[in-house]
Amino acid sequence: MKCKITLQERLKDLRVAHNLNLEELAKLTDISKSTLGNYENDDYKEINHGNLVTLAQFYNVSTDYLLCLTENKNHPNTDDMYPESWTYVMN
């Protein structure tokens, strides 16, 4: 079941919910600020597979959730998949 929110909206909502700006998220994920900004742009349609996985791990959600294929944020295998340096952002 597809949801009504877009990938771009979902990425921005998650970033804002974690009280991060693009520059902070870029430093934490090693994805450039401009790339992250492009991912949140309504006109942007593609996301690098590796970056999709990185962002899903960072936010501790499934890639299906990011891609708006489900409203279920959690995936059985998402626990302990992110580097410890990201832990403080999650709590």
CSV table of C-alpha atoms in Angstrom, one decimal:
chain,number,residue,atom,x,y,z
A,1,MET,CA,0.0,0.0,0.0
A,2,LYS,CA,1.5,3.3,-1.1
A,3,CYS,CA,1.2,6.3,1.1
A,4,LYS,CA,0.3,9.8,0.2
A,5,ILE,CA,3.6,11.4,1.3
A,6,THR,CA,6.5,11.6,-1.2
A,7,LEU,CA,10.1,10.4,-0.7
A,8,GLN,CA,11.2,14.0,-0.7
A,9,GLU,CA,8.7,14.9,2.0
A,10,ARG,CA,9.6,11.9,4.1
A,11,LEU,CA,13.3,12.7,4.0
A,12,LYS,CA,12.7,16.3,5.0
A,13,ASP,CA,10.3,15.3,7.8
A,14,LEU,CA,12.8,12.8,9.3
A,15,ARG,CA,15.6,15.4,9.2
A,16,VAL,CA,13.5,18.1,10.8
A,17,ALA,CA,12.2,15.6,13.4
A,18,HIS,CA,15.8,15.0,14.4
A,19,ASN,CA,16.4,18.7,14.6
A,20,LEU,CA,19.1,18.6,11.9
A,21,ASN,CA,19.9,21.0,9.1
A,22,LEU,CA,21.3,19.7,5.9
A,23,GLU,CA,24.9,20.6,6.8
A,24,GLU,CA,24.7,18.6,10.1
A,25,LEU,CA,23.1,15.6,8.3
A,26,ALA,CA,25.8,15.7,5.7
A,27,LYS,CA,28.6,15.5,8.3
A,28,LEU,CA,26.9,12.7,10.1
A,29,THR,CA,26.1,10.6,7.0
A,30,ASP,CA,29.0,11.5,4.7
A,31,ILE,CA,26.5,12.4,2.0
A,32,SER,CA,27.1,15.9,0.6
A,33,LYS,CA,24.8,18.8,1.6
A,34,SER,CA,23.9,19.5,-2.0
A,35,THR,CA,23.0,15.8,-2.6
A,36,LEU,CA,20.8,15.8,0.5
A,37,GLY,CA,19.2,19.0,-0.6
A,38,ASN,CA,18.5,17.6,-4.0
A,39,TYR,CA,16.9,14.5,-2.4
A,40,GLU,CA,14.4,16.8,-0.6
A,41,ASN,CA,13.7,18.9,-3.7
A,42,ASP,CA,10.2,18.1,-5.2
A,43,ASP,CA,11.6,17.9,-8.7
A,44,TYR,CA,14.3,15.3,-7.8
A,45,LYS,CA,13.2,11.8,-8.7
A,46,GLU,CA,16.2,9.5,-8.1
A,47,ILE,CA,18.2,8.5,-5.1
A,48,ASN,CA,21.5,6.6,-5.1
A,49,HIS,CA,20.9,3.1,-3.7
A,50,GLY,CA,23.8,3.4,-1.2
A,51,ASN,CA,22.6,6.7,0.1
A,52,LEU,CA,19.1,5.3,0.5
A,53,VAL,CA,20.4,2.5,2.7
A,54,THR,CA,22.7,5.0,4.6
A,55,LEU,CA,19.7,7.3,5.3
A,56,ALA,CA,17.5,4.4,6.3
A,57,GLN,CA,20.1,3.1,8.7
A,58,PHE,CA,20.8,6.6,10.1
A,59,TYR,CA,17.1,7.2,10.8
A,60,ASN,CA,16.6,3.6,11.9
A,61,VAL,CA,13.8,3.0,9.5
A,62,SER,CA,13.3,0.6,6.6
A,63,THR,CA,14.0,1.5,3.0
A,64,ASP,CA,10.4,0.6,2.3
A,65,TYR,CA,9.4,3.4,4.7
A,66,LEU,CA,11.6,5.9,3.0
A,67,LEU,CA,10.3,4.9,-0.4
A,68,CYS,CA,6.7,5.3,0.9
A,69,LEU,CA,5.9,1.7,0.3
A,70,THR,CA,4.7,1.3,3.9
A,71,GLU,CA,3.8,3.4,6.9
A,72,ASN,CA,5.6,1.0,9.2
A,73,LYS,CA,8.9,2.7,10.1
A,74,ASN,CA,10.5,-0.4,11.6
A,75,HIS,CA,11.9,-3.4,9.8
A,76,PRO,CA,12.8,-6.5,11.8
A,77,ASN,CA,16.5,-6.1,10.8
A,78,THR,CA,16.9,-2.3,11.4
A,79,ASP,CA,18.2,-2.6,15.0
A,80,ASP,CA,21.9,-2.1,15.5
A,81,MET,CA,22.5,-1.4,11.8
A,82,TYR,CA,23.8,2.2,12.3
A,83,PRO,CA,27.2,3.3,13.5
A,84,GLU,CA,27.6,4.2,17.1
A,85,SER,CA,28.4,7.8,16.2
A,86,TRP,CA,24.8,8.2,15.1
A,87,THR,CA,23.3,6.9,18.4
A,88,TYR,CA,23.1,10.4,20.0
A,89,VAL,CA,20.9,11.7,17.2
A,90,MET,CA,18.5,8.8,17.6
A,91,ASN,CA,17.9,9.3,21.3
